[in-house]
Amino acid sequence: MSGVEEAFRKFATYGDTATSGSDMTGTNFSKMCKECGVMDGKAVTSTDVDIVFNKVKTKGTRTITFAQFQQAMKELCSKRFKGKAPEEALQALYGLIEGKEPANVGKSTKAGAVERLTDASKYTGSHKERFDERVKGKGLAGREEQADHSGYVGAYKGAGTYNRTH
């Protein structure tokens, strides 16, 4: 099995492991073209890829076989590598695809967002007041405003100085 056919099978089974890998959907074909660099956004766009996919697939089906995939690559290579001979352009296109596999296959995602959102040392504003310097929760004191029965207005800088001056 060639490297291109192996990549075809890996992308064909992406998202649906119950498939045999002999047929590829339009979504997976588009993903393959994007991740392998066939679709560059200028010479070959996502619209071009979708048009070529619909052109080579059998009418009434939603998938293409490896033979139809090769036909689609022949049509895309002339657009992607303008000025090259057709056979040379096809080999260059296969060179982009060989050995590639879909991103995020078998890799677990990191919980970086959860760690970032639950790190109390990075809290600001009123939420920061709920924790002490050691980033431990203050409990009830951090959630409720405690009444100050000193007779002074809150945040008054001269609190407790009346008796000393009079």
Backbone as numpy.savetxt, mean C-alpha at the origin, in Angstrom:
# Nx Ny Nz CAx CAy CAz Cx Cy Cz
9.95 -24.76 -17.02 9.09 -23.58 -17.02 10.00 -22.33 -17.02
9.71 -21.41 -17.90 10.53 -20.21 -18.02 10.23 -19.24 -16.88
11.09 -18.24 -16.71 10.90 -17.24 -15.66 9.65 -16.42 -15.88
9.32 -16.17 -17.16 8.12 -15.39 -17.48 6.87 -16.19 -17.12
6.88 -17.47 -17.45 5.72 -18.32 -17.14 5.55 -18.48 -15.63
6.66 -18.57 -14.92 6.60 -18.68 -13.46 6.01 -17.40 -12.85
6.44 -16.24 -13.36 5.89 -14.96 -12.89 4.40 -14.88 -13.23
4.02 -15.36 -14.41 2.61 -15.38 -14.82 1.79 -16.18 -13.81
2.27 -17.35 -13.42 1.54 -18.20 -12.48 1.44 -17.55 -11.09
2.51 -16.89 -10.66 2.48 -16.24 -9.34 1.46 -15.10 -9.33
1.45 -14.30 -10.38 0.48 -13.20 -10.44 -0.94 -13.71 -10.68
-1.08 -14.83 -11.39 -2.41 -15.39 -11.66 -3.07 -15.89 -10.38
-2.28 -16.41 -9.44 -2.85 -16.91 -8.19 -2.95 -15.84 -7.12
-2.45 -14.64 -7.39 -2.48 -13.58 -6.40 -3.92 -13.22 -6.05
-4.22 -13.19 -4.76 -5.56 -12.80 -4.30 -6.55 -13.94 -4.27
-6.29 -15.01 -5.00 -7.21 -16.16 -5.02 -6.37 -17.42 -5.12
-6.01 -17.97 -3.99 -5.13 -19.15 -3.98 -5.84 -20.41 -4.46
-7.16 -20.36 -4.61 -7.90 -21.54 -5.08 -7.71 -21.77 -6.58
-7.23 -20.75 -7.31 -7.03 -20.91 -8.75 -5.79 -21.74 -9.03
-5.76 -22.33 -10.21 -4.64 -23.21 -10.57 -3.42 -22.43 -11.05
-3.61 -21.19 -11.45 -2.49 -20.39 -11.95 -2.36 -20.47 -13.46
-3.30 -21.14 -14.12 -3.24 -21.24 -15.58 -3.98 -20.09 -16.26
-4.88 -19.41 -15.55 -5.64 -18.28 -16.09 -5.41 -17.05 -15.22
-5.33 -15.88 -15.87 -5.11 -14.63 -15.14 -6.26 -13.67 -15.39
-6.72 -13.01 -14.33 -7.80 -12.03 -14.46 -7.23 -10.69 -14.92
-8.12 -9.79 -15.33 -7.69 -8.47 -15.78 -7.05 -7.66 -14.68
-7.55 -7.80 -13.46 -6.98 -7.08 -12.32 -5.55 -7.52 -12.07
-5.33 -8.84 -12.09 -3.99 -9.36 -11.85 -3.05 -9.03 -13.01
-3.58 -8.99 -14.23 -2.76 -8.62 -15.38 -2.31 -7.16 -15.25
-3.23 -6.31 -14.84 -2.90 -4.90 -14.64 -1.88 -4.74 -13.51
-2.05 -5.50 -12.43 -1.11 -5.46 -11.30 0.26 -5.91 -11.75
0.31 -6.95 -12.54 1.59 -7.46 -13.03 2.30 -6.42 -13.89
1.56 -5.80 -14.79 2.15 -4.78 -15.66 2.66 -3.59 -14.87
1.93 -3.22 -13.84 2.33 -2.08 -13.02 3.57 -2.40 -12.19
3.59 -3.55 -11.52 4.69 -3.89 -10.63 5.96 -4.30 -11.35
5.83 -4.81 -12.56 7.02 -5.23 -13.31 7.61 -4.10 -14.14
6.93 -2.98 -14.22 7.46 -1.85 -14.96 7.06 -1.82 -16.43
6.14 -2.69 -16.83 5.64 -2.66 -18.21 4.83 -1.39 -18.40
3.99 -1.08 -17.41 3.18 0.13 -17.44 4.04 1.25 -16.84
4.42 2.22 -17.66 5.28 3.30 -17.18 4.54 4.62 -16.99
3.29 4.68 -17.38 2.50 5.89 -17.21 2.60 6.87 -18.37
3.57 6.67 -19.25 3.72 7.57 -20.40 3.47 6.82 -21.70
4.37 5.87 -22.02 4.20 5.12 -23.26 3.08 4.08 -23.13
3.03 3.42 -21.97 2.00 2.41 -21.71 1.26 2.83 -20.45
-0.04 3.10 -20.57 -0.86 3.50 -19.43 -1.77 2.36 -19.01
-2.49 2.56 -17.92 -3.41 1.52 -17.45 -4.53 1.30 -18.47
-4.91 2.33 -19.18 -5.94 2.20 -20.22 -5.44 1.29 -21.35
-4.17 1.49 -21.76 -3.59 0.63 -22.80 -3.58 -0.82 -22.37
-3.21 -1.06 -21.12 -3.14 -2.43 -20.60 -4.53 -3.06 -20.61
-5.55 -2.32 -20.16 -6.92 -2.86 -20.16 -7.43 -3.13 -21.57
-7.10 -2.26 -22.51 -7.55 -2.46 -23.90 -6.90 -3.70 -24.49
-5.60 -3.87 -24.28 -4.90 -5.04 -24.80 -5.44 -6.31 -24.16
-5.71 -6.28 -22.86 -6.27 -7.46 -22.17 -7.59 -7.86 -22.80
-8.48 -6.90 -23.00 -9.79 -7.20 -23.59 -9.69 -7.63 -25.05
-8.64 -7.19 -25.73 -8.45 -7.58 -27.12 -8.02 -9.04 -27.26
-7.17 -9.51 -26.34 -6.63 -10.87 -26.48 -7.48 -11.94 -25.79
-8.31 -11.57 -24.84 -9.10 -12.60 -24.14 -10.22 -13.11 -25.04
-10.64 -14.32 -24.76 -11.75 -14.92 -25.49 -13.03 -14.20 -25.10
-13.86 -13.96 -26.10 -15.11 -13.23 -25.85 -15.99 -14.01 -24.86
-16.49 -13.32 -23.85 -17.37 -13.95 -22.87 -16.64 -14.47 -21.64
-15.31 -14.47 -21.66 -14.56 -14.92 -20.49 -13.97 -13.71 -19.77
-13.46 -13.95 -18.57 -12.87 -12.87 -17.79 -11.39 -13.09 -17.52
-10.82 -14.15 -18.12 -9.42 -14.48 -17.87 -8.69 -14.74 -19.18
-7.34 -14.72 -19.09 -6.52 -15.07 -20.25 -5.59 -16.21 -19.86
-5.22 -17.02 -20.85 -4.27 -18.10 -20.64 -2.86 -17.57 -20.88
-1.84 -18.43 -20.69 -0.47 -18.00 -20.90 -0.21 -17.66 -22.37
-0.82 -18.42 -23.29 -0.66 -18.14 -24.72 -1.25 -16.76 -25.07
-2.42 -16.45 -24.50 -3.02 -15.14 -24.72 -2.19 -14.05 -24.06
-1.58 -14.37 -22.94 -0.69 -13.43 -22.25 0.50 -13.08 -23.14
1.07 -14.09 -23.82 2.19 -13.85 -24.72 1.77 -12.94 -25.88
0.55 -13.15 -26.38 0.03 -12.29 -27.45 -0.12 -10.85 -26.95
-0.59 -10.69 -25.72 -0.74 -9.36 -25.13 0.62 -8.67 -24.98
1.62 -9.44 -24.59 2.97 -8.88 -24.43 3.54 -8.43 -25.78
3.21 -9.18 -26.85 3.66 -8.79 -28.19 3.06 -7.44 -28.59
1.81 -7.21 -28.18 1.16 -5.95 -28.52 1.69 -4.80 -27.67
2.01 -5.08 -26.41 2.48 -4.03 -25.51 3.95 -3.66 -25.74
4.76 -4.62 -26.21 6.20 -4.37 -26.36 6.48 -3.27 -27.39
5.68 -3.21 -28.45 5.90 -2.17 -29.46 5.59 -0.77 -28.91
4.64 -0.69 -27.98 4.31 0.60 -27.36 5.35 0.98 -26.32
5.80 0.00 -25.53 6.72 0.29 -24.42 8.12 0.62 -24.93
8.61 -0.13 -25.93 9.95 0.08 -26.47 9.86 0.51 -27.92
9.50 1.75 -28.14 9.39 2.27 -29.51 10.79 2.40 -30.11
10.91 2.09 -31.38 12.20 2.21 -32.07 13.03 0.95 -32.06
12.64 -0.03 -31.24 13.37 -1.30 -31.22 12.68 -2.29 -32.16
13.45 -3.27 -32.58 12.88 -4.34 -33.41 11.87 -5.12 -32.56
10.80 -5.65 -33.18 9.74 -6.32 -32.41 10.27 -7.44 -31.51
11.18 -8.28 -32.03 11.70 -9.40 -31.23 12.57 -8.89 -30.08
13.35 -7.85 -30.36 14.22 -7.25 -29.34 13.38 -6.58 -28.25
12.30 -5.90 -28.65 11.41 -5.25 -27.70 10.69 -6.28 -26.83
10.29 -7.41 -27.43 9.63 -8.47 -26.67 10.57 -9.06 -25.63
11.83 -9.29 -25.99 12.80 -9.82 -25.04 13.06 -8.82 -23.91
13.10 -7.54 -24.23 13.29 -6.51 -23.20 12.10 -6.49 -22.24
10.89 -6.68 -22.77 9.69 -6.72 -21.95 9.69 -7.96 -21.05
10.07 -9.11 -21.62 10.17 -10.33 -20.81 11.24 -10.18 -19.73
12.28 -9.42 -20.02 13.33 -9.16 -19.03 12.80 -8.40 -17.82
11.82 -7.53 -18.04 11.20 -6.80 -16.93 10.37 -7.72 -16.05
9.77 -8.74 -16.68 8.81 -9.61 -15.97 9.49 -10.77 -15.25
10.57 -11.30 -15.82 11.20 -12.51 -15.28 11.60 -12.35 -13.82
11.27 -13.38 -13.04 11.67 -13.42 -11.65 10.88 -12.54 -10.70
9.87 -11.86 -11.18 9.08 -10.97 -10.32 7.94 -11.76 -9.69
7.49 -11.25 -8.55 6.31 -11.81 -7.90 5.51 -10.67 -7.28
4.23 -10.89 -7.00 3.40 -9.81 -6.47 3.93 -9.31 -5.12
3.80 -8.02 -4.91 4.21 -7.43 -3.63 3.23 -7.87 -2.54
3.69 -7.91 -1.32 2.89 -8.26 -0.14 2.43 -9.71 -0.12
3.16 -10.61 -0.77 2.78 -12.01 -0.73 3.48 -12.66 0.45
2.70 -13.18 1.39 3.26 -13.89 2.52 3.98 -13.02 3.52
3.85 -11.73 3.41 4.51 -10.82 4.35 3.44 -10.19 5.23
3.67 -10.22 6.52 2.70 -9.60 7.42 2.98 -8.11 7.49
1.92 -7.36 7.63 2.09 -5.91 7.71 2.50 -5.53 9.11
3.30 -4.51 9.22 3.76 -4.05 10.52 2.68 -3.20 11.16
2.60 -3.28 12.47 1.60 -2.52 13.21 2.17 -1.17 13.61
2.87 -0.50 12.71 3.49 0.78 13.00 2.48 1.85 13.32
1.37 1.84 12.64 0.35 2.86 12.87 -0.24 2.71 14.26
-0.46 1.49 14.69 -1.03 1.26 16.02 -0.05 1.71 17.09
1.23 1.38 16.92 2.24 1.79 17.89 2.34 3.31 17.95
2.30 3.94 16.79 2.41 5.40 16.74 1.21 6.06 17.42
0.03 5.52 17.20 -1.17 6.14 17.76 -1.33 5.88 19.26
-0.73 4.83 19.78 -0.87 4.51 21.20 0.34 4.93 22.01
1.31 5.60 21.42 2.49 6.08 22.13 2.13 7.40 22.82
1.90 7.33 24.14 1.43 8.49 24.89 2.47 9.60 24.96
3.74 9.30 24.73 4.76 10.36 24.79 4.63 11.33 23.62
3.90 10.97 22.58 3.71 11.83 21.42 2.38 12.59 21.45
1.61 12.41 22.52 0.33 13.10 22.62 0.55 14.59 22.86
-0.39 15.40 22.39 -0.30 16.85 22.58 -1.61 17.37 23.14
-1.60 18.63 23.55 -2.82 19.29 24.01 -3.39 18.68 25.27
-4.70 18.64 25.36 -5.36 18.17 26.58 -5.13 16.68 26.81
-4.85 15.92 25.76 -4.61 14.49 25.92 -3.30 14.23 26.65
-2.34 15.13 26.47 -1.05 15.00 27.13 -1.19 15.11 28.65
-2.18 15.86 29.12 -2.39 16.08 30.55 -2.83 14.82 31.28
-3.27 13.81 30.56 -3.74 12.58 31.18 -2.61 11.66 31.62
-1.34 12.02 31.28 -0.19 11.17 31.58 0.87 11.96 32.33
1.63 11.28 33.20 2.72 11.94 33.91 4.01 11.86 33.08
5.15 12.30 33.67 6.42 12.34 32.94 6.88 10.96 32.48
6.54 9.93 33.26 6.96 8.57 32.92 6.00 7.90 31.94
5.08 8.65 31.39 4.07 8.21 30.41 3.16 7.14 31.02
2.90 7.30 32.31 1.92 6.43 32.97 0.65 7.24 33.14
-0.48 6.59 33.04 -1.75 7.29 33.17 -1.95 7.84 34.57
-2.56 9.01 34.69 -2.83 9.63 35.99 -4.11 9.11 36.61
-4.86 8.34 35.89 -6.11 7.82 36.42 -7.19 8.89 36.43
-7.95 8.93 37.51 -9.07 9.87 37.63 -8.58 11.31 37.58
-7.42 11.59 38.13 -6.89 12.95 38.15 -6.59 13.44 36.73
-6.28 12.54 35.84 -5.99 12.93 34.47 -7.23 13.11 33.62
-8.37 12.58 34.09 -9.59 12.66 33.29 -10.56 13.73 33.79
-10.56 13.96 35.09 -11.50 14.93 35.65 -10.74 16.11 36.22
-11.34 17.25 36.10 -10.73 18.44 36.68 -11.06 18.46 38.16
-10.02 18.50 38.98 -10.21 18.50 40.43 -10.52 19.92 40.90
-11.47 20.05 41.80 -11.85 21.36 42.32 -10.78 21.86 43.29
-10.43 23.12 43.14 -9.46 23.76 44.02 -10.24 24.69 44.94
-10.29 24.38 46.23 -11.11 25.14 47.18 -10.27 26.19 47.92
-9.28 26.77 47.28 -8.41 27.74 47.93 -9.02 29.14 47.94
-10.01 29.39 47.12 -10.63 30.70 47.06 -10.06 31.57 45.96
-9.09 31.05 45.23 -8.49 31.82 44.14 -9.00 31.31 42.80
-8.95 32.18 41.82 -9.32 31.82 40.46 -8.25 30.89 39.91
-8.65 29.93 39.09 -7.69 28.99 38.53 -6.59 29.69 37.76
-5.38 29.19 37.86 -4.19 29.69 37.18 -3.77 31.08 37.66
-4.22 31.52 38.86 -3.81 32.80 39.42 -2.41 32.65 39.99
-1.48 33.48 39.50 -0.07 33.33 39.86 0.23 33.76 41.29
-0.56 34.64 41.85 -0.27 35.13 43.20 -1.05 34.42 44.28
-1.47 33.17 44.01 -2.28 32.43 44.99 -1.47 32.19 46.25
-2.09 32.44 47.41 -1.46 32.19 48.70 -0.56 33.31 49.19
-0.54 34.43 48.52 0.34 35.52 48.91 -0.40 36.63 49.68
-1.70 36.55 49.83 -2.47 37.63 50.48 -2.06 37.81 51.93
-1.97 36.73 52.68 -1.65 36.82 54.10 -0.25 37.35 54.32
0.69 37.12 53.42 2.06 37.58 53.59 2.17 39.09 53.38
1.32 39.64 52.51 1.41 41.08 52.22 0.55 41.93 53.15
-0.45 41.43 53.83 -1.35 42.22 54.68 -1.23 41.86 56.13
